[in-house]
């Protein structure tokens, strides 16, 4: 690759892979920093978390979720980094085809799409931050806050689990960023996990993007448990009627 007539000794492919790896690493840095700060705020304003019992099936689903969301991007970033910012040979069989919907994509177009996915991932942080601001002190990874309230503003006015919505979008973007079937399979698995996980949760509001599943000893669903709380029972019932969608407006 040449810049201002100077040979930098790296190819355009390596430059692209470098940007993709940087996007993955920065994504996890962003999550760690954001949730660490939010945890302190949530506990100071919403009180401590009341942990709930986690049945065996919830632990299994939670483990699958953690694997499909964390492992593919981390393996990709690590493998490309160790291979001097080139995709190793073992990744080739999992590469997406060059023909998409009957359109033949040349290397330049694929590069543009992959860079666009990286940029979209950065842009996704804005609505994600917006959801976290509205969630505020009700954020938690497991259990319920001492001072619960129903969050129904911002993205929560459209779907009841917007953080899950943004998670699915991010995994979909990884499919394009990596140009790999592996991330695409992870997307389908994540959808299946959420379909099983959401009815099992018992938190008073939406957990963080990579939250642990919780459930009481009788496997009460999220809505049932919330409605047992006299302080927010009726408000949550009204919220469910107003916002029936869980992840995708008008669809799911």
XYZ file of N, CA and C in Angstrom:
756
model
N 0.842 -1.189 0.000
C 0.000 0.000 0.000
C 0.879 1.242 0.000
N 0.553 2.193 -0.888
C 1.344 3.412 -1.010
C 0.548 4.612 -0.500
N 1.206 5.453 0.275
C 0.629 6.716 0.733
C 1.660 7.800 0.495
N 1.292 8.822 -0.274
C 2.210 9.919 -0.606
C 3.487 9.381 -1.261
N 3.323 8.311 -2.061
C 4.459 7.750 -2.766
C 5.338 6.832 -1.946
N 4.980 6.606 -0.691
C 5.773 5.751 0.179
C 5.159 4.362 0.273
N 5.969 3.351 0.150
C 5.515 1.972 0.273
C 5.497 1.597 1.754
N 4.314 1.389 2.290
C 4.181 1.076 3.715
C 4.390 -0.407 3.994
N 4.513 -1.198 2.964
C 4.776 -2.615 3.172
C 3.570 -3.431 3.581
N 2.364 -2.885 3.439
C 1.141 -3.613 3.772
C 0.180 -3.512 2.603
N -0.604 -4.547 2.412
C -1.555 -4.566 1.311
C -2.866 -3.916 1.734
N -3.702 -3.628 0.722
C -5.013 -3.055 1.018
C -5.863 -4.045 1.804
N -5.656 -5.343 1.539
C -6.385 -6.377 2.279
C -6.005 -6.350 3.749
N -4.720 -6.205 4.022
C -4.273 -6.123 5.406
C -4.822 -4.882 6.085
N -4.897 -3.790 5.346
C -5.451 -2.552 5.912
C -6.906 -2.752 6.303
N -7.658 -3.417 5.426
C -9.064 -3.689 5.711
C -9.206 -4.582 6.934
N -8.416 -5.644 6.988
C -8.499 -6.557 8.129
C -8.089 -5.850 9.427
N -7.139 -4.939 9.341
C -6.723 -4.172 10.511
C -7.888 -3.348 11.050
N -8.628 -2.718 10.158
C -9.778 -1.911 10.575
C -10.872 -2.781 11.191
N -11.077 -3.965 10.623
C -12.092 -4.871 11.158
C -11.700 -5.334 12.559
N -10.438 -5.725 12.723
C -9.963 -6.174 14.034
C -10.068 -5.046 15.045
N -9.683 -3.842 14.643
C -9.789 -2.687 15.540
C -11.235 -2.465 15.968
N -12.176 -2.615 15.026
C -13.593 -2.423 15.340
C -14.067 -3.425 16.383
N -13.617 -4.674 16.259
C -14.013 -5.709 17.217
C -13.439 -5.415 18.595
N -12.152 -5.117 18.649
C -11.499 -4.845 19.928
C -12.121 -3.631 20.599
N -12.376 -2.591 19.812
C -12.944 -1.367 20.383
C -14.373 -1.588 20.841
N -15.100 -2.487 20.183
C -16.463 -2.797 20.590
C -16.486 -3.374 22.004
N -15.629 -4.334 22.263
C -15.596 -4.947 23.590
C -15.031 -3.982 24.639
N -14.125 -3.102 24.230
C -13.645 -2.065 25.149
C -14.787 -1.132 25.539
N -15.573 -0.770 24.537
C -16.724 0.110 24.770
C -17.719 -0.531 25.732
N -18.032 -1.811 25.505
C -18.985 -2.495 26.381
C -18.477 -2.548 27.821
N -17.222 -2.913 27.978
C -16.652 -3.046 29.322
C -16.691 -1.713 30.061
N -16.273 -0.644 29.393
C -16.242 0.680 30.013
C -17.651 1.172 30.342
N -18.561 0.986 29.395
C -19.931 1.464 29.568
C -20.633 0.771 30.724
N -20.559 -0.554 30.760
C -21.263 -1.299 31.799
C -20.621 -1.122 33.169
N -19.318 -0.933 33.207
C -18.636 -0.712 34.483
C -19.103 0.593 35.107
N -19.219 1.628 34.289
C -19.686 2.922 34.775
C -21.155 2.876 35.162
N -21.951 2.211 34.326
C -23.387 2.139 34.573
C -23.709 1.335 35.823
N -22.932 0.302 36.100
C -23.183 -0.532 37.281
C -23.082 0.276 38.566
N -22.099 1.168 38.627
C -21.924 2.009 39.816
C -23.106 2.955 39.971
N -23.521 3.564 38.871
C -24.646 4.499 38.906
C -25.937 3.792 39.279
N -26.180 2.634 38.673
C -27.422 1.901 38.913
C -27.555 1.493 40.374
N -26.476 1.046 40.969
C -26.548 0.619 42.371
C -26.759 1.798 43.309
N -26.185 2.947 42.980
C -26.334 4.124 43.839
C -27.739 4.712 43.773
N -28.409 4.559 42.620
C -29.736 5.142 42.444
C -30.879 4.132 42.587
N -30.673 2.934 42.083
C -31.746 1.942 42.092
C -31.652 0.927 43.207
N -30.578 1.007 44.001
C -30.417 0.042 45.078
C -29.705 -1.209 44.596
N -29.423 -2.082 45.542
C -28.724 -3.321 45.206
C -29.630 -4.279 44.427
N -28.985 -5.228 43.781
C -29.726 -6.226 43.016
C -30.126 -7.369 43.932
N -31.371 -7.786 43.801
C -31.864 -8.950 44.545
C -31.706 -10.170 43.638
N -30.725 -10.996 43.866
C -30.501 -12.151 42.976
C -31.619 -13.171 43.047
N -31.847 -13.824 41.934
C -32.866 -14.864 41.839
C -32.191 -16.200 41.534
N -32.869 -17.277 41.841
C -32.338 -18.602 41.536
C -32.298 -18.814 40.022
N -31.261 -19.477 39.560
C -31.101 -19.751 38.138
C -31.214 -21.256 37.883
N -32.298 -21.704 37.259
C -32.462 -23.129 36.980
C -31.452 -23.608 35.948
N -31.310 -24.926 35.861
C -30.310 -25.520 34.976
C -30.519 -25.114 33.525
N -31.753 -25.111 33.050
C -31.980 -24.793 31.640
C -31.634 -23.344 31.342
N -31.830 -22.459 32.322
C -31.464 -21.063 32.130
C -29.950 -20.923 32.011
N -29.227 -21.688 32.799
C -27.771 -21.649 32.733
C -27.277 -22.129 31.374
N -27.922 -23.151 30.832
C -27.529 -23.678 29.521
C -27.762 -22.634 28.435
N -28.942 -22.028 28.443
C -29.267 -21.018 27.434
C -28.322 -19.830 27.549
N -28.043 -19.421 28.785
C -27.153 -18.292 28.998
C -25.742 -18.592 28.494
N -25.280 -19.814 28.713
C -23.953 -20.200 28.245
C -23.880 -20.162 26.722
N -24.927 -20.659 26.071
C -24.973 -20.646 24.605
C -24.942 -19.210 24.099
N -25.695 -18.334 24.751
C -25.726 -16.934 24.340
C -24.337 -16.310 24.440
N -23.673 -16.542 25.566
C -22.343 -15.975 25.760
C -21.373 -16.464 24.693
N -21.485 -17.732 24.327
C -20.582 -18.309 23.335
C -20.816 -17.706 21.948
N -22.078 -17.666 21.520
C -22.357 -17.217 20.153
C -22.118 -15.724 19.974
N -22.191 -14.955 21.054
C -21.983 -13.518 20.933
C -20.511 -13.134 21.090
N -19.820 -13.805 21.992
C -18.434 -13.438 22.263
C -17.400 -14.182 21.429
N -17.574 -15.484 21.272
C -16.521 -16.313 20.681
C -16.222 -15.992 19.217
N -17.225 -15.932 18.299
C -16.892 -15.685 16.886
C -16.064 -14.424 16.648
N -16.462 -13.254 17.182
C -15.643 -12.058 16.909
C -14.258 -12.118 17.539
N -14.159 -12.704 18.737
C -12.866 -12.778 19.402
C -11.920 -13.746 18.679
N -12.465 -14.876 18.209
C -11.638 -15.818 17.453
C -11.182 -15.185 16.143
N -12.103 -14.510 15.479
C -11.748 -13.854 14.216
C -10.638 -12.835 14.434
N -10.826 -11.953 15.402
C -9.837 -10.905 15.659
C -8.484 -11.513 16.038
N -8.519 -12.534 16.891
C -7.273 -13.158 17.325
C -6.558 -13.868 16.199
N -7.302 -14.607 15.378
C -6.701 -15.360 14.282
C -6.102 -14.431 13.236
N -6.818 -13.373 12.900
C -6.319 -12.424 11.900
C -5.100 -11.671 12.436
N -5.151 -11.314 13.698
C -4.023 -10.611 14.311
C -2.767 -11.473 14.312
N -2.915 -12.741 14.674
C -1.763 -13.651 14.718
C -1.229 -13.981 13.327
N -2.102 -13.800 12.314
C -1.690 -14.089 10.941
C -1.276 -12.815 10.204
N -0.808 -11.829 10.957
C -0.328 -10.562 10.393
C -1.414 -9.848 9.587
N -2.600 -9.808 10.166
C -3.740 -9.102 9.591
C -4.129 -9.634 8.217
N -4.090 -10.948 8.127
C -4.638 -11.656 6.967
C -5.515 -12.774 7.492
N -6.591 -13.083 6.774
C -7.426 -14.203 7.184
C -6.657 -15.505 6.964
N -6.565 -16.353 7.996
C -5.856 -17.631 7.836
C -6.610 -18.558 6.883
N -5.905 -19.557 6.386
C -6.476 -20.460 5.400
C -7.717 -21.189 5.901
N -7.751 -21.523 7.195
C -8.894 -22.294 7.699
C -10.195 -21.507 7.651
N -10.118 -20.175 7.473
C -11.332 -19.351 7.395
C -11.945 -19.358 5.997
N -11.138 -19.699 4.996
C -11.594 -19.613 3.610
C -12.885 -20.398 3.342
N -13.030 -21.657 3.815
C -14.261 -22.405 3.534
C -15.525 -21.745 4.106
N -15.368 -20.859 5.072
C -16.523 -20.222 5.717
C -16.818 -18.836 5.151
N -16.106 -18.460 4.091
C -16.295 -17.142 3.492
C -17.623 -17.066 2.737
N -18.303 -15.958 2.855
C -19.551 -15.757 2.128
C -19.269 -15.698 0.630
N -20.225 -16.067 -0.211
C -20.006 -16.051 -1.663
C -19.895 -14.627 -2.209
N -19.317 -14.515 -3.395
C -19.181 -13.212 -4.045
C -20.472 -12.791 -4.737
N -21.362 -13.750 -4.950
C -22.648 -13.443 -5.584
C -23.720 -13.304 -4.503
N -24.255 -12.118 -4.371
C -25.305 -11.840 -3.398
C -26.550 -11.366 -4.145
N -27.635 -12.124 -4.027
C -28.901 -11.774 -4.682
C -28.701 -11.558 -6.190
N -27.855 -12.393 -6.780
C -27.641 -12.289 -8.221
C -26.662 -11.211 -8.638
N -26.095 -10.511 -7.674
C -25.146 -9.435 -7.982
C -23.730 -9.913 -7.690
N -22.862 -9.797 -8.681
C -21.468 -10.206 -8.518
C -20.682 -9.075 -7.858
N -20.089 -9.357 -6.716
C -19.350 -8.347 -5.977
C -17.850 -8.512 -6.218
N -17.224 -7.450 -6.688
C -15.775 -7.503 -6.861
C -15.110 -7.174 -5.523
N -13.799 -7.367 -5.407
C -13.108 -7.110 -4.141
C -13.313 -5.698 -3.601
N -13.378 -4.724 -4.509
C -13.563 -3.345 -4.061
C -14.931 -3.167 -3.402
N -15.974 -3.705 -4.037
C -17.317 -3.586 -3.487
C -17.435 -4.307 -2.147
N -16.825 -5.477 -2.051
C -16.840 -6.199 -0.770
C -16.125 -5.396 0.307
N -15.030 -4.763 -0.072
C -14.311 -3.936 0.884
C -15.152 -2.771 1.367
N -15.879 -2.164 0.438
C -16.751 -1.041 0.804
C -17.844 -1.498 1.766
N -18.435 -2.658 1.483
C -19.482 -3.183 2.351
C -18.939 -3.504 3.748
N -17.764 -4.073 3.801
C -17.175 -4.432 5.092
C -16.816 -3.183 5.892
N -16.280 -2.182 5.210
C -15.981 -0.923 5.891
C -17.265 -0.232 6.350
N -18.300 -0.336 5.507
C -19.586 0.244 5.882
C -20.162 -0.415 7.130
N -19.960 -1.734 7.249
C -20.431 -2.444 8.435
C -19.668 -1.997 9.678
N -18.370 -1.741 9.523
C -17.576 -1.234 10.651
C -18.102 0.128 11.101
N -18.382 0.988 10.123
C -18.901 2.315 10.442
C -20.284 2.231 11.088
N -21.116 1.297 10.577
C -22.451 1.127 11.145
C -22.379 0.648 12.588
N -21.373 -0.193 12.877
C -21.190 -0.658 14.243
C -20.881 0.487 15.192
N -20.077 1.425 14.731
C -19.779 2.605 15.547
C -21.035 3.461 15.731
N -21.799 3.627 14.643
C -23.015 4.433 14.714
C -24.062 3.797 15.622
N -24.036 2.458 15.733
C -25.015 1.750 16.555
C -24.869 2.094 18.036
N -23.714 2.573 18.423
C -23.504 2.898 19.829
C -24.389 4.058 20.294
N -24.756 4.918 19.380
C -25.601 6.055 19.774
C -26.977 5.607 20.256
N -27.733 4.809 19.490
C -29.019 4.328 20.019
C -28.840 3.397 21.209
N -27.724 2.648 21.244
C -27.460 1.779 22.385
C -27.280 2.619 23.648
N -26.502 3.688 23.541
C -26.320 4.600 24.672
C -27.639 5.241 25.075
N -28.456 5.551 24.085
C -29.763 6.154 24.363
C -30.620 5.209 25.196
N -30.631 3.928 24.826
C -31.400 2.938 25.583
C -30.886 2.819 27.011
N -29.578 2.825 27.178
C -29.000 2.714 28.514
C -29.311 3.950 29.362
N -29.341 5.118 28.732
C -29.686 6.340 29.485
C -31.106 6.258 30.010
N -32.018 5.781 29.188
C -33.407 5.662 29.633
C -33.558 4.548 30.666
N -32.804 3.484 30.499
C -32.854 2.381 31.462
C -32.280 2.820 32.802
N -31.196 3.582 32.742
C -30.623 4.193 33.934
C -30.373 3.251 35.089
N -30.959 3.586 36.232
C -30.694 2.832 37.458
C -31.343 1.454 37.471
N -32.156 1.140 36.452
C -32.787 -0.173 36.410
C -31.909 -1.218 35.716
N -30.754 -0.785 35.191
C -29.861 -1.738 34.542
C -29.282 -2.707 35.575
N -29.139 -3.958 35.163
C -28.520 -4.968 36.013
C -28.202 -6.184 35.164
N -27.371 -7.051 35.693
C -27.010 -8.261 34.957
C -27.768 -9.477 35.443
N -28.255 -9.443 36.656
C -29.009 -10.568 37.200
C -29.803 -10.102 38.418
N -31.036 -10.556 38.542
C -31.855 -10.203 39.699
C -32.682 -8.951 39.479
N -33.157 -8.366 40.579
C -34.011 -7.188 40.519
C -33.469 -6.102 41.439
N -33.708 -4.849 41.061
C -33.288 -3.724 41.871
C -34.221 -3.547 43.069
N -33.695 -2.950 44.111
C -34.503 -2.713 45.321
C -35.604 -1.690 45.055
N -35.344 -0.787 44.120
C -36.334 0.247 43.797
C -36.703 0.144 42.315
N -37.561 -0.799 41.966
C -37.900 -1.014 40.547
C -38.842 0.036 39.987
N -38.751 0.231 38.706
C -39.703 1.087 37.991
C -39.800 0.567 36.563
N -40.886 0.860 35.913
C -41.088 0.441 34.533
C -40.513 1.511 33.610
N -39.612 1.105 32.731
C -39.007 2.031 31.771
C -39.796 1.950 30.469
N -40.361 3.069 30.048
C -41.197 3.053 28.843
C -40.912 4.246 27.937
N -39.756 4.852 28.091
C -39.394 5.997 27.263
C -38.240 5.636 26.328
N -37.954 6.535 25.390
C -36.873 6.290 24.445
C -37.139 5.044 23.608
N -36.130 4.228 23.372
C -36.319 2.999 22.587
C -37.334 2.048 23.212
N -37.546 2.160 24.528
C -38.501 1.288 25.211
C -39.945 1.645 24.866
N -40.133 2.747 24.175
C -41.466 3.102 23.702
C -41.818 2.331 22.437
N -40.812 1.679 21.830
C -41.026 0.923 20.599
C -40.996 -0.580 20.825
N -40.025 -1.034 21.608
C -39.919 -2.458 21.932
C -39.546 -2.599 23.409
N -39.877 -3.743 23.989
C -39.610 -3.935 25.415
C -38.175 -4.381 25.692
N -37.472 -4.837 24.647
C -36.092 -5.301 24.817
C -35.182 -4.657 23.760
N -35.037 -3.353 23.755
C -34.236 -2.717 22.698
C -32.758 -3.106 22.723
N -32.221 -3.431 23.899
C -30.815 -3.830 23.937
C -30.596 -5.139 23.183
N -31.593 -6.010 23.198
C -31.508 -7.241 22.423
C -31.590 -6.922 20.927
N -32.405 -5.924 20.595
C -32.522 -5.501 19.204
C -31.167 -5.070 18.671
N -30.489 -4.232 19.445
C -29.184 -3.729 19.021
C -28.136 -4.838 19.002
N -28.279 -5.818 19.870
C -27.363 -6.955 19.864
C -27.486 -7.726 18.554
N -28.715 -7.986 18.119
C -28.931 -8.702 16.863
C -28.371 -7.915 15.684
N -28.537 -6.603 15.710
C -28.004 -5.779 14.628
C -26.485 -5.871 14.594
N -25.856 -5.836 15.772
C -24.402 -5.912 15.828
C -23.889 -7.254 15.308
N -24.543 -8.329 15.683
C -24.121 -9.647 15.194
C -24.314 -9.734 13.684
N -25.388 -9.136 13.175
C -25.606 -9.114 11.726
C -24.491 -8.327 11.031
N -24.059 -7.241 11.646
C -22.972 -6.447 11.078
C -21.665 -7.241 11.074
N -21.466 -8.071 12.090
C -20.268 -8.910 12.104
C -20.242 -9.848 10.902
N -21.407 -10.308 10.485
C -21.464 -11.202 9.319
C -20.879 -10.522 8.089
N -21.156 -9.225 7.956
C -20.631 -8.468 6.821
C -19.176 -8.092 7.056
N -18.850 -7.650 8.266
C -17.478 -7.259 8.593
C -16.500 -8.401 8.351
N -16.886 -9.607 8.801
C -16.002 -10.772 8.646
C -16.190 -11.450 7.293
N -17.314 -11.147 6.635
C -17.711 -11.800 5.376
C -17.646 -13.316 5.557
N -18.357 -13.753 6.610
C -18.226 -15.153 7.007
C -19.563 -15.757 7.402
N -19.719 -17.043 7.066
C -20.901 -17.783 7.479
C -20.918 -18.010 8.989
N -19.759 -17.993 9.611
C -19.688 -18.250 11.045
C -20.505 -17.214 11.819
N -20.308 -15.945 11.486
C -21.069 -14.887 12.145
C -22.545 -14.966 11.782
N -22.825 -15.420 10.555
C -24.219 -15.546 10.128
C -24.921 -16.644 10.927
N -24.223 -17.737 11.178
C -24.768 -18.813 12.008
C -24.961 -18.317 13.439
N -24.012 -17.519 13.910
C -24.122 -16.945 15.252
C -25.364 -16.059 15.360
N -25.687 -15.350 14.280
C -26.882 -14.504 14.271
C -28.136 -15.345 14.424
N -28.241 -16.424 13.641
C -29.411 -17.296 13.744
C -29.526 -17.933 15.114
N -28.385 -18.323 15.679
C -28.388 -18.926 17.010
C -28.802 -17.910 18.068
N -28.356 -16.674 17.915
C -28.722 -15.616 18.864
C -30.224 -15.361 18.842
N -30.806 -15.359 17.660
C -32.263 -15.188 17.545
C -32.980 -16.306 18.294
N -32.517 -17.541 18.098
C -33.132 -18.688 18.771
C -32.974 -18.586 20.284
N -31.795 -18.160 20.730
C -31.542 -18.021 22.166
C -32.470 -16.977 22.776
N -32.631 -15.846 22.110
C -33.511 -14.806 22.627
C -34.960 -15.280 22.681
N -35.355 -16.072 21.692
C -36.720 -16.588 21.656
C -37.004 -17.474 22.864
N -35.974 -18.185 23.320
C -36.127 -19.046 24.496
C -35.911 -18.265 25.779
N -34.972 -17.346 25.734
C -34.523 -16.654 26.935
C -35.516 -15.639 27.484
N -36.098 -14.829 26.620
C -36.937 -13.723 27.079
C -38.087 -14.176 27.971
N -38.830 -15.219 27.614
C -39.923 -15.647 28.500
C -39.436 -16.196 29.841
N -38.160 -16.573 29.931
C -37.639 -17.159 31.160
C -37.135 -16.120 32.146
N -36.906 -14.895 31.671
C -36.311 -13.894 32.530
C -37.278 -13.445 33.611
N -36.727 -13.010 34.717
C -37.558 -12.566 35.830
C -37.072 -11.233 36.367
N -36.326 -10.497 35.552
C -35.860 -9.203 36.021
C -36.990 -8.189 35.902
N -36.892 -7.084 36.628
C -37.946 -6.084 36.615
C -37.929 -5.248 35.355
N -36.814 -5.287 34.632
C -36.748 -4.605 33.348
C -35.647 -5.230 32.528
N -35.387 -4.711 31.366
C -34.476 -5.328 30.428
C -33.067 -5.373 30.992
N -32.395 -6.545 30.927
C -31.024 -6.619 31.407
C -30.068 -6.099 30.358
N -28.781 -6.099 30.683
C -27.798 -5.624 29.723
C -27.710 -6.589 28.545
N -27.004 -6.132 27.535
C -26.929 -6.865 26.277
C -26.506 -8.307 26.459
N -25.545 -8.556 27.325
C -25.046 -9.905 27.521
C -25.409 -10.388 28.918
N -26.663 -10.094 29.366
C -27.058 -10.398 30.736
C -27.233 -11.884 30.982
N -27.115 -12.274 32.230
C -27.373 -13.645 32.624
C -28.858 -13.877 32.741
N -29.312 -15.063 32.411
C -30.705 -15.424 32.587
C -31.006 -15.612 34.063
N -32.225 -15.263 34.458
C -32.645 -15.511 35.828
C -34.045 -16.089 35.823
N -34.381 -16.792 36.876
C -35.716 -17.337 37.032
C -35.908 -17.765 38.466
N -37.170 -17.697 38.948
C -37.392 -18.158 40.312
C -37.611 -19.666 40.304
N -37.837 -20.240 41.446
C -37.883 -21.692 41.558
C -39.032 -22.306 40.768
N -40.039 -21.505 40.464
C -41.181 -22.040 39.716
C -41.125 -21.637 38.245
N -39.994 -21.080 37.823
C -39.825 -20.671 36.427
C -40.898 -19.679 35.998
N -41.245 -18.764 36.883
C -42.214 -17.735 36.555
C -41.674 -16.885 35.416
N -42.516 -16.511 34.479
C -42.065 -15.696 33.372
C -41.838 -14.269 33.848
N -41.155 -13.507 33.026
C -40.832 -12.132 33.373
C -42.086 -11.341 33.710
N -43.094 -11.407 32.827
C -44.302 -10.625 33.046
C -45.017 -11.031 34.330
N -45.057 -12.341 34.608
C -45.727 -12.806 35.819
C -45.060 -12.246 37.066
N -43.737 -12.262 37.086
C -43.024 -11.793 38.269
C -43.204 -10.293 38.464
N -43.120 -9.547 37.371
C -43.301 -8.104 37.467
C -44.683 -7.782 38.003
N -45.669 -8.525 37.532
C -47.029 -8.239 37.951
C -47.302 -8.657 39.393
N -46.367 -9.393 40.003
C -46.493 -9.714 41.421
C -46.047 -8.544 42.295
N -45.331 -7.592 41.688
C -44.880 -6.409 42.409
C -46.004 -5.379 42.394
N -46.623 -5.174 43.527
C -47.779 -4.279 43.595
C -47.445 -2.851 43.191
N -46.180 -2.462 43.388
C -45.799 -1.088 43.085
C -45.809 -0.762 41.602
N -45.560 -1.763 40.746
C -45.481 -1.497 39.311
C -46.397 -2.411 38.501
N -47.226 -3.187 39.190
C -48.055 -4.187 38.502
C -48.914 -3.581 37.403
N -49.741 -2.643 37.743
C -50.667 -2.078 36.777
C -49.946 -1.277 35.705
N -48.894 -0.579 36.109
C -48.133 0.207 35.132
C -47.511 -0.696 34.078
N -47.016 -1.867 34.515
C -46.403 -2.765 33.550
C -47.447 -3.412 32.645
N -48.614 -3.706 33.190
C -49.680 -4.257 32.358
C -50.076 -3.268 31.268
N -50.162 -2.006 31.640
C -50.484 -0.980 30.654
C -49.366 -0.844 29.623
N -48.137 -0.986 30.095
C -46.975 -0.883 29.197
C -46.988 -2.014 28.173
N -47.312 -3.221 28.595
C -47.364 -4.355 27.670
C -48.428 -4.148 26.592
N -49.537 -3.555 26.964
C -50.592 -3.298 25.988
C -50.152 -2.223 24.996
N -49.442 -1.226 25.502
C -49.004 -0.121 24.656
C -47.844 -0.527 23.759
N -46.948 -1.389 24.283
C -45.773 -1.831 23.527
C -45.763 -3.361 23.475
N -46.498 -3.964 22.546
C -46.562 -5.432 22.481
C -45.299 -6.086 21.932
N -44.515 -5.349 21.141
C -43.315 -5.917 20.522
C -42.192 -6.060 21.540
N -41.490 -7.184 21.471
C -40.361 -7.409 22.373
C -39.040 -6.955 21.783
N -38.785 -7.283 20.514
C -37.498 -6.965 19.908
C -37.638 -6.185 18.598
N -38.583 -6.618 17.745
C -38.768 -5.959 16.445
C -40.178 -5.370 16.389
N -40.307 -4.063 16.224
C -41.631 -3.432 16.192
C -42.566 -4.085 15.174
N -43.787 -4.367 15.619
C -44.859 -4.926 14.779
C -44.595 -6.356 14.306
N -43.454 -6.937 14.657
C -43.129 -8.290 14.177
C -42.909 -9.248 15.325
N -42.025 -8.896 16.270
C -41.654 -9.828 17.330
C -41.600 -9.080 18.661
